[in-house]
């Protein structure tokens, strides 16, 4: 799956250089017209789509692949985007205005996690291209840098470490998911010192096929666990904090990025359903029983004998959505990968 993803990127760049014409739907980058007429989702999770929410002047605020978004305690929205000639972190307000941008140290900026309160909030940024993880302040001061964990025999070269995501515990300990590398989940203490690891590449219950995303699930406050995607296998897994496999939840047809929890519900960006060679994807909303209850950007979720049937992309809403951020009003913000350098869009909860 990783080779396929890179193959798609290479083909996209070649096509662009040859004058490949993008579809007429430009998501508001050129000659924007306000578009709030599209309604997506199902049941209690339906939304009006605003494709112009995050649109900027690309000559002033350029983006490439937009990967992930988090919200700080002031309601500001931070987003990672790739590139060597642009800032890799954009900071939006809720209206879609860019307040500032910073950081050109993270050209492959991918995962973005936030923790802490008020002035003590901090970020973790993963970059599989630079083979590093950074801890920073909200304005970009680097506090910690991690490279490949030499304590693990599975790594012999720095380039094998291609981290995609982090999950942070309240005590400052954190986990790094090496989703584009060796598929280990590495556990560190608050000082960035190696503690232990689990996982690895494979199809066993305690292994992963692209552990792209990880999050701490505290919905059961007495028993916090880790949710970890195995994206190429179209499933996610639950582990104890010490790395014991607890359950696997298949989502057929859904190549899911990272788990995002809001209230009692679990959200995923489904980056693709059928093929990496064309724009695709949707969002998935799951209840506490891990049943899909809404598929914004796709057809209504259907189950047959308890098994989710592969969803169908609506052909218009998204271009490879890579993450989803949920605000306190239940609105969704969605950055997109390999989408023709589009800016994030917003789904207003109905």
Coordinates of N, CA, C and O in Angstrom, one line a residue, residues 172-318:
X172 N 2.4 12.7 30.3 CA 3.4 13.1 29.4 C 4.1 12.0 28.6 O 4.8 12.3 27.6
X173 N 3.9 10.8 29.0 CA 4.3 9.6 28.2 C 3.6 9.7 26.9 O 2.5 10.2 26.7
X174 N 4.3 9.1 25.9 CA 3.7 9.1 24.5 C 4.1 7.9 23.7 O 5.1 7.2 24.0
X175 N 3.3 7.7 22.7 CA 3.5 6.5 21.8 C 3.7 7.1 20.4 O 3.0 8.1 20.0
X176 N 4.6 6.5 19.6 CA 4.9 6.9 18.2 C 4.5 5.7 17.3 O 5.0 4.6 17.6
X177 N 3.7 6.0 16.3 CA 3.3 4.9 15.4 C 4.2 5.1 14.1 O 4.2 6.1 13.5
X178 N 5.0 4.1 13.8 CA 5.9 4.1 12.7 C 5.1 3.5 11.5 O 5.5 2.5 10.9
X179 N 4.1 4.3 11.0 CA 3.2 3.7 10.1 C 3.7 3.5 8.7 O 3.2 2.6 7.9
X180 N 4.7 4.3 8.2 CA 5.3 4.1 6.9 C 6.6 3.5 7.0 O 7.3 3.4 6.0
X181 N 7.0 3.0 8.2 CA 8.3 2.4 8.3 C 8.1 0.9 8.7 O 7.6 0.1 7.9
X182 N 8.5 0.5 9.9 CA 8.5 -0.9 10.3 C 7.3 -1.3 11.1 O 7.2 -2.4 11.6
X183 N 6.3 -0.4 11.3 CA 5.1 -0.7 11.9 C 5.1 -1.0 13.4 O 4.3 -1.7 13.9
X184 N 6.2 -0.4 14.0 CA 6.2 -0.6 15.5 C 5.5 0.6 16.2 O 5.4 1.7 15.6
X185 N 4.9 0.3 17.3 CA 4.4 1.3 18.2 C 5.4 1.5 19.3 O 5.7 0.5 20.1
X186 N 6.1 2.6 19.4 CA 7.2 2.8 20.4 C 6.7 3.7 21.5 O 6.1 4.8 21.3
X187 N 6.9 3.3 22.7 CA 6.5 4.0 24.0 C 7.6 4.7 24.6 O 8.7 4.1 24.8
X188 N 7.4 6.0 24.8 CA 8.5 6.8 25.4 C 7.9 7.5 26.7 O 6.7 7.7 26.9
X189 N 8.9 7.8 27.6 CA 8.5 8.6 28.8 C 8.4 10.1 28.4 O 8.7 10.4 27.3
X190 N 8.0 10.9 29.4 CA 7.8 12.3 29.1 C 9.1 13.0 28.6 O 9.0 14.1 28.0
X191 N 10.2 12.4 28.9 CA 11.5 13.0 28.5 C 12.0 12.5 27.2 O 13.1 12.9 26.8
X192 N 11.2 11.7 26.5 CA 11.6 11.1 25.2 C 12.5 10.0 25.3 O 13.2 9.6 24.4
X193 N 12.6 9.3 26.5 CA 13.4 8.1 26.7 C 12.6 6.9 26.4 O 11.5 6.7 26.8
X194 N 13.2 6.0 25.6 CA 12.6 4.7 25.2 C 12.1 3.9 26.4 O 12.9 3.7 27.3
X195 N 10.9 3.4 26.4 CA 10.4 2.5 27.4 C 10.2 1.1 26.9 O 10.7 0.1 27.5
X196 N 9.4 1.0 25.8 CA 9.2 -0.4 25.3 C 8.5 -0.2 23.9 O 8.3 0.9 23.4
X197 N 8.2 -1.3 23.2 CA 7.5 -1.2 22.0 C 6.7 -2.5 21.7 O 6.9 -3.5 22.4
X198 N 5.8 -2.4 20.8 CA 5.1 -3.6 20.3 C 4.7 -3.5 18.9 O 5.0 -2.4 18.3
X199 N 4.1 -4.5 18.3 CA 3.7 -4.4 16.9 C 4.7 -5.0 16.0 O 5.4 -6.0 16.2
X200 N 4.9 -4.3 14.8 CA 5.7 -4.8 13.8 C 4.8 -5.1 12.6 O 3.6 -5.2 12.7
X201 N 5.5 -5.3 11.4 CA 4.8 -5.6 10.2 C 4.3 -7.0 10.1 O 5.1 -7.9 10.4
X202 N 3.0 -7.2 9.8 CA 2.5 -8.5 9.6 C 1.0 -8.6 9.7 O 0.3 -7.5 9.9
X203 N 0.4 -9.7 9.7 CA -1.0 -9.9 9.7 C -1.6 -10.6 10.9 O -2.8 -10.9 11.0
X204 N -0.7 -10.8 11.9 CA -1.2 -11.3 13.2 C -2.0 -10.3 14.0 O -1.9 -9.1 13.6
X205 N -2.7 -10.7 15.0 CA -3.5 -9.8 15.7 C -2.7 -8.6 16.4 O -3.3 -7.5 16.5
X206 N -1.5 -8.9 16.7 CA -0.7 -7.9 17.4 C 0.3 -7.2 16.4 O 1.2 -6.5 16.9
X207 N 0.1 -7.3 15.1 CA 0.9 -6.7 14.1 C 0.1 -5.8 13.2 O -1.2 -5.7 13.3
X208 N 0.7 -5.0 12.3 CA 0.0 -4.0 11.6 C 0.5 -4.0 10.1 O 1.6 -4.4 9.8
X209 N -0.5 -3.6 9.3 CA -0.2 -3.4 7.9 C -0.5 -1.9 7.6 O -1.5 -1.5 7.1
X210 N 0.5 -1.1 8.0 CA 0.4 0.4 8.0 C -0.4 0.9 9.2 O -1.5 1.2 9.1
X211 N 0.4 1.0 10.3 CA -0.2 1.5 11.6 C -0.2 3.1 11.5 O 0.5 3.8 12.2
X212 N -1.1 3.6 10.6 CA -1.0 5.0 10.2 C -1.4 5.9 11.3 O -0.9 7.0 11.4
X213 N -2.4 5.5 12.1 CA -2.9 6.5 13.2 C -3.0 5.8 14.5 O -3.3 4.6 14.6
X214 N -2.9 6.6 15.6 CA -3.1 6.1 16.9 C -3.7 7.1 17.8 O -3.4 8.3 17.6
X215 N -4.5 6.7 18.7 CA -5.1 7.7 19.7 C -5.3 7.0 21.0 O -5.5 5.8 21.1
X216 N -5.4 7.8 22.1 CA -5.8 7.3 23.4 C -7.3 7.4 23.5 O -7.9 8.4 23.3
X217 N -7.9 6.3 23.9 CA -9.3 6.2 24.0 C -9.7 6.2 25.5 O -9.4 5.2 26.2
X218 N -10.2 7.3 26.0 CA -10.6 7.4 27.4 C -12.1 7.4 27.6 O -12.5 7.9 28.7
X219 N -12.8 6.9 26.7 CA -14.3 6.9 26.9 C -14.7 6.0 28.0 O -15.7 6.3 28.7
X220 N -13.9 4.9 28.2 CA -14.1 4.2 29.5 C -13.0 4.7 30.4 O -11.8 4.3 30.3
X221 N -13.4 5.6 31.3 CA -12.4 6.3 32.1 C -11.6 5.4 33.0 O -10.5 5.7 33.4
X222 N -12.2 4.3 33.4 CA -11.5 3.4 34.3 C -10.6 2.4 33.5 O -9.8 1.7 34.2
X223 N -10.6 2.4 32.2 CA -9.8 1.5 31.5 C -9.4 2.1 30.1 O -9.8 1.7 29.1
X224 N -8.5 3.1 30.2 CA -8.0 3.7 28.9 C -7.3 2.7 28.0 O -6.5 1.9 28.6
X225 N -7.4 2.9 26.7 CA -6.8 2.0 25.8 C -6.3 2.8 24.6 O -6.5 4.0 24.5
X226 N -5.6 2.1 23.7 CA -5.1 2.7 22.5 C -5.8 2.1 21.3 O -6.0 0.9 21.2
X227 N -6.3 3.0 20.4 CA -6.9 2.6 19.1 C -5.8 2.9 18.0 O -5.3 4.0 18.0
X228 N -5.6 1.9 17.2 CA -4.5 2.0 16.2 C -5.0 1.4 14.9 O -5.6 0.3 14.8
X229 N -4.9 2.2 13.8 CA -5.3 1.8 12.5 C -4.3 0.8 11.9 O -3.1 0.9 12.1
X230 N -4.8 -0.1 11.1 CA -4.0 -1.0 10.2 C -4.6 -0.7 8.9 O -5.4 -1.4 8.4
X231 N -4.1 0.5 8.3 CA -4.9 1.0 7.2 C -5.0 0.2 5.9 O -6.0 0.0 5.3
X232 N -3.9 -0.5 5.6 CA -3.9 -1.3 4.3 C -4.7 -2.5 4.5 O -5.1 -3.1 3.5
X233 N -5.0 -2.9 5.8 CA -5.9 -4.1 6.0 C -7.3 -3.6 6.2 O -8.2 -4.4 6.5
X234 N -7.5 -2.3 6.2 CA -8.9 -1.7 6.3 C -9.5 -2.2 7.7 O -10.6 -2.7 7.7
X235 N -8.8 -1.9 8.7 CA -9.3 -2.2 10.1 C -8.6 -1.4 11.1 O -7.5 -0.7 10.8
X236 N -9.1 -1.4 12.3 CA -8.4 -0.8 13.4 C -8.4 -1.7 14.6 O -9.2 -2.6 14.7
X237 N -7.4 -1.5 15.5 CA -7.2 -2.5 16.6 C -7.2 -1.7 17.9 O -6.7 -0.6 18.0
X238 N -7.6 -2.4 19.0 CA -7.6 -1.9 20.3 C -6.5 -2.6 21.1 O -6.4 -3.9 21.1
X239 N -5.6 -1.8 21.8 CA -4.6 -2.4 22.6 C -4.6 -1.8 24.0 O -5.1 -0.7 24.2
X240 N -4.2 -2.6 25.0 CA -3.9 -2.0 26.3 C -2.7 -1.1 26.2 O -2.0 -1.1 25.3
X241 N -2.6 -0.3 27.3 CA -1.4 0.6 27.3 C -0.1 -0.1 27.3 O 0.9 0.5 27.0
X242 N -0.1 -1.3 27.7 CA 1.2 -2.1 27.7 C 1.4 -3.0 26.5 O 2.3 -3.8 26.4
X243 N 0.5 -2.7 25.5 CA 0.7 -3.4 24.2 C 0.0 -4.7 24.0 O 0.3 -5.4 23.0
X244 N -1.0 -5.0 24.8 CA -1.7 -6.3 24.7 C -2.9 -6.1 23.7 O -3.7 -5.2 23.9
X245 N -3.0 -6.9 22.7 CA -4.1 -6.8 21.7 C -5.4 -7.2 22.4 O -5.5 -8.2 23.0
X246 N -6.4 -6.4 22.2 CA -7.7 -6.6 22.8 C -8.8 -6.9 21.8 O -9.7 -7.7 22.1
X247 N -8.8 -6.2 20.7 CA -9.8 -6.5 19.6 C -9.4 -5.9 18.3 O -8.6 -5.0 18.3
X248 N -10.0 -6.4 17.2 CA -9.8 -5.9 15.9 C -11.2 -5.6 15.3 O -12.1 -6.5 15.4
X249 N -11.3 -4.5 14.7 CA -12.6 -4.1 14.1 C -12.4 -3.8 12.6 O -11.7 -2.9 12.2
X250 N -12.9 -4.7 11.8 CA -12.7 -4.5 10.3 C -13.7 -3.4 9.8 O -14.9 -3.3 10.2
X251 N -13.2 -2.7 8.8 CA -14.1 -1.7 8.1 C -13.9 -1.9 6.6 O -13.1 -1.2 6.0
X252 N -14.5 -2.9 6.0 CA -14.2 -3.3 4.6 C -14.5 -2.1 3.7 O -15.4 -1.4 3.8
X253 N -13.5 -1.9 2.8 CA -13.6 -0.9 1.8 C -13.2 0.5 2.3 O -13.2 1.5 1.5
X254 N -12.7 0.5 3.5 CA -12.3 1.8 4.1 C -10.9 1.8 4.5 O -10.5 1.2 5.5
X255 N -10.1 2.6 3.8 CA -8.7 2.8 4.1 C -8.6 4.0 5.1 O -8.6 5.1 4.7
X256 N -8.6 3.7 6.4 CA -8.8 4.7 7.4 C -7.5 5.3 7.9 O -6.5 4.6 8.0
X257 N -7.5 6.6 8.2 CA -6.2 7.2 8.6 C -6.1 7.2 10.1 O -5.7 6.1 10.6
X258 N -6.4 8.2 10.9 CA -6.3 8.1 12.3 C -7.6 8.1 13.0 O -8.6 8.8 12.6
X259 N -7.7 7.4 14.2 CA -9.0 7.5 14.9 C -9.0 8.9 15.7 O -8.0 9.3 16.2
X260 N -10.2 9.5 15.6 CA -10.4 10.7 16.3 C -11.7 10.6 17.2 O -12.7 10.2 16.7
X261 N -11.6 10.9 18.5 CA -12.7 10.7 19.4 C -13.3 12.0 19.8 O -12.6 13.0 20.1
X262 N -14.6 12.1 19.7 CA -15.3 13.3 20.1 C -16.6 12.8 20.8 O -17.5 12.2 20.2
X263 N -16.7 13.2 22.1 CA -17.8 12.7 22.9 C -17.8 11.1 23.0 O -16.8 10.5 23.3
X264 N -18.9 10.5 22.6 CA -19.0 9.1 22.6 C -18.7 8.5 21.3 O -18.7 7.2 21.1
X265 N -18.4 9.3 20.3 CA -18.3 8.8 18.9 C -16.8 8.8 18.5 O -16.0 9.5 19.0
X266 N -16.6 7.9 17.5 CA -15.3 7.7 16.9 C -15.4 8.1 15.4 O -16.3 7.7 14.7
X267 N -14.4 8.9 15.0 CA -14.4 9.4 13.6 C -13.2 9.0 12.9 O -12.1 8.9 13.5
X268 N -13.3 8.7 11.6 CA -12.1 8.4 10.7 C -12.3 9.2 9.4 O -13.4 9.4 8.9
X269 N -11.1 9.6 8.9 CA -11.1 10.0 7.5 C -10.8 8.7 6.7 O -9.8 8.0 7.0
X270 N -11.6 8.4 5.8 CA -11.4 7.3 4.9 C -10.7 7.9 3.6 O -11.4 8.5 2.8
X271 N -9.4 7.7 3.5 CA -8.7 8.4 2.5 C -9.0 7.9 1.1 O -8.9 8.7 0.1
X272 N -9.3 6.7 1.0 CA -9.7 6.1 -0.3 C -10.5 4.8 0.0 O -10.4 4.2 1.0
X273 N -11.4 4.5 -1.0 CA -12.2 3.3 -0.9 C -11.9 2.3 -2.0 O -11.9 1.1 -1.7
X274 N -11.6 2.7 -3.2 CA -11.3 1.8 -4.3 C -9.9 1.9 -4.8 O -9.3 0.9 -5.0
X275 N -9.5 3.1 -5.2 CA -8.2 3.2 -5.9 C -7.5 4.4 -5.5 O -8.1 5.5 -5.2
X276 N -6.1 4.4 -5.5 CA -5.3 5.6 -5.2 C -5.1 6.4 -6.5 O -4.5 7.5 -6.4
X277 N -5.6 5.9 -7.6 CA -5.3 6.6 -8.9 C -6.4 7.7 -9.2 O -6.3 8.3 -10.3
X278 N -7.3 7.9 -8.3 CA -8.3 9.0 -8.6 C -8.8 9.6 -7.3 O -8.6 8.9 -6.2
X279 N -9.3 10.8 -7.2 CA -9.8 11.3 -6.0 C -11.0 10.5 -5.5 O -11.8 10.0 -6.2
X280 N -11.0 10.3 -4.2 CA -11.9 9.3 -3.6 C -12.0 9.7 -2.1 O -11.5 10.7 -1.6
X281 N -12.7 8.9 -1.3 CA -12.7 9.0 0.1 C -14.0 9.6 0.7 O -14.8 10.3 0.0
X282 N -14.1 9.5 2.0 CA -15.2 10.0 2.8 C -14.9 10.0 4.2 O -13.7 9.8 4.6
X283 N -15.8 10.3 5.1 CA -15.6 10.3 6.5 C -16.5 9.1 7.1 O -17.5 8.7 6.5
X284 N -16.1 8.6 8.2 CA -16.9 7.6 8.9 C -17.1 7.9 10.3 O -16.2 8.4 11.0
X285 N -18.3 7.8 10.8 CA -18.7 8.1 12.2 C -19.2 6.8 12.8 O -20.1 6.2 12.3
X286 N -18.6 6.4 13.9 CA -18.9 5.1 14.6 C -19.5 5.4 16.0 O -19.1 6.4 16.6
X287 N -20.4 4.5 16.4 CA -20.9 4.7 17.8 C -20.1 3.9 18.7 O -19.0 3.3 18.4
X288 N -20.5 3.8 20.0 CA -19.7 3.1 21.0 C -19.6 1.6 20.8 O -18.7 1.0 21.4
X289 N -20.4 1.0 20.0 CA -20.3 -0.4 19.6 C -19.5 -0.6 18.4 O -19.5 -1.7 17.8
X290 N -18.8 0.4 17.9 CA -18.0 0.4 16.7 C -18.8 0.1 15.4 O -18.3 -0.4 14.5
X291 N -20.0 0.5 15.5 CA -20.9 0.4 14.3 C -20.9 1.7 13.5 O -21.1 2.8 14.1
X292 N -20.7 1.7 12.2 CA -20.7 2.9 11.4 C -22.2 3.4 11.3 O -23.0 2.7 10.9
X293 N -22.4 4.7 11.7 CA -23.7 5.3 11.7 C -23.9 6.4 10.7 O -25.0 6.8 10.4
X294 N -22.8 6.9 10.1 CA -22.8 7.9 9.1 C -21.6 7.8 8.3 O -20.5 7.6 8.8
X295 N -21.8 8.1 7.0 CA -20.6 8.1 6.0 C -20.7 9.4 5.2 O -21.1 9.4 4.0
X296 N -20.4 10.6 5.8 CA -20.4 11.8 5.0 C -19.5 11.7 3.8 O -18.3 11.3 3.9
X297 N -20.0 12.0 2.6 CA -19.3 11.8 1.4 C -19.4 10.4 0.7 O -18.8 10.2 -0.3
X298 N -20.3 9.6 1.3 CA -20.5 8.3 0.8 C -22.0 7.9 0.9 O -22.8 8.7 1.4
X299 N -22.3 6.7 0.5 CA -23.7 6.2 0.6 C -24.0 5.8 2.1 O -23.1 5.7 2.9
X300 N -25.2 5.6 2.4 CA -25.6 5.2 3.8 C -25.0 3.9 4.2 O -24.9 3.0 3.4
X301 N -24.5 3.8 5.4 CA -23.8 2.6 5.8 C -24.8 1.4 5.9 O -25.9 1.6 6.3
X302 N -24.4 0.3 5.4 CA -25.2 -0.9 5.3 C -24.4 -2.1 5.9 O -23.2 -2.2 5.6
X303 N -25.1 -2.9 6.7 CA -24.6 -4.1 7.3 C -25.3 -5.3 6.8 O -26.5 -5.3 6.7
X304 N -24.6 -6.4 6.5 CA -25.2 -7.6 6.1 C -24.6 -8.7 7.0 O -23.4 -8.9 7.0
X305 N -25.5 -9.3 7.8 CA -25.0 -10.4 8.8 C -23.9 -9.8 9.7 O -23.0 -10.5 10.0
X306 N -24.1 -8.5 10.1 CA -23.2 -7.9 11.0 C -21.9 -7.4 10.4 O -21.0 -6.9 11.1
X307 N -21.8 -7.5 9.1 CA -20.5 -7.1 8.4 C -20.8 -5.8 7.6 O -21.8 -5.8 6.8
X308 N -20.0 -4.8 7.8 CA -20.2 -3.5 7.0 C -20.0 -3.8 5.5 O -19.0 -4.5 5.1
X309 N -20.9 -3.4 4.7 CA -20.7 -3.5 3.2 C -19.9 -2.4 2.7 O -20.0 -1.2 3.2
X310 N -19.0 -2.6 1.7 CA -18.1 -1.6 1.2 C -18.9 -0.4 0.8 O -19.8 -0.5 -0.1
X311 N -18.5 0.8 1.3 CA -19.3 2.0 1.0 C -18.9 2.5 -0.4 O -17.9 2.2 -1.0
X312 N -19.8 3.4 -0.9 CA -19.6 4.0 -2.3 C -19.4 5.5 -2.1 O -20.2 6.2 -1.6
X313 N -18.3 5.9 -2.7 CA -18.0 7.4 -2.7 C -19.0 8.1 -3.5 O -19.4 7.7 -4.6
X314 N -19.4 9.3 -3.0 CA -20.4 10.1 -3.8 C -19.9 10.8 -5.0 O -20.7 11.5 -5.7
X315 N -18.6 10.8 -5.2 CA -18.0 11.3 -6.4 C -17.8 12.8 -6.5 O -17.4 13.3 -7.5
X316 N -18.1 13.5 -5.3 CA -18.0 15.0 -5.4 C -17.5 15.7 -4.1 O -17.0 16.8 -4.2
X317 N -17.7 15.1 -3.0 CA -17.5 15.8 -1.8 C -16.0 16.0 -1.4 O -15.5 17.1 -1.1
X318 N -15.3 14.9 -1.5 CA -13.9 14.9 -1.0 C -12.9 14.6 -2.1 O -13.2 13.9 -3.1

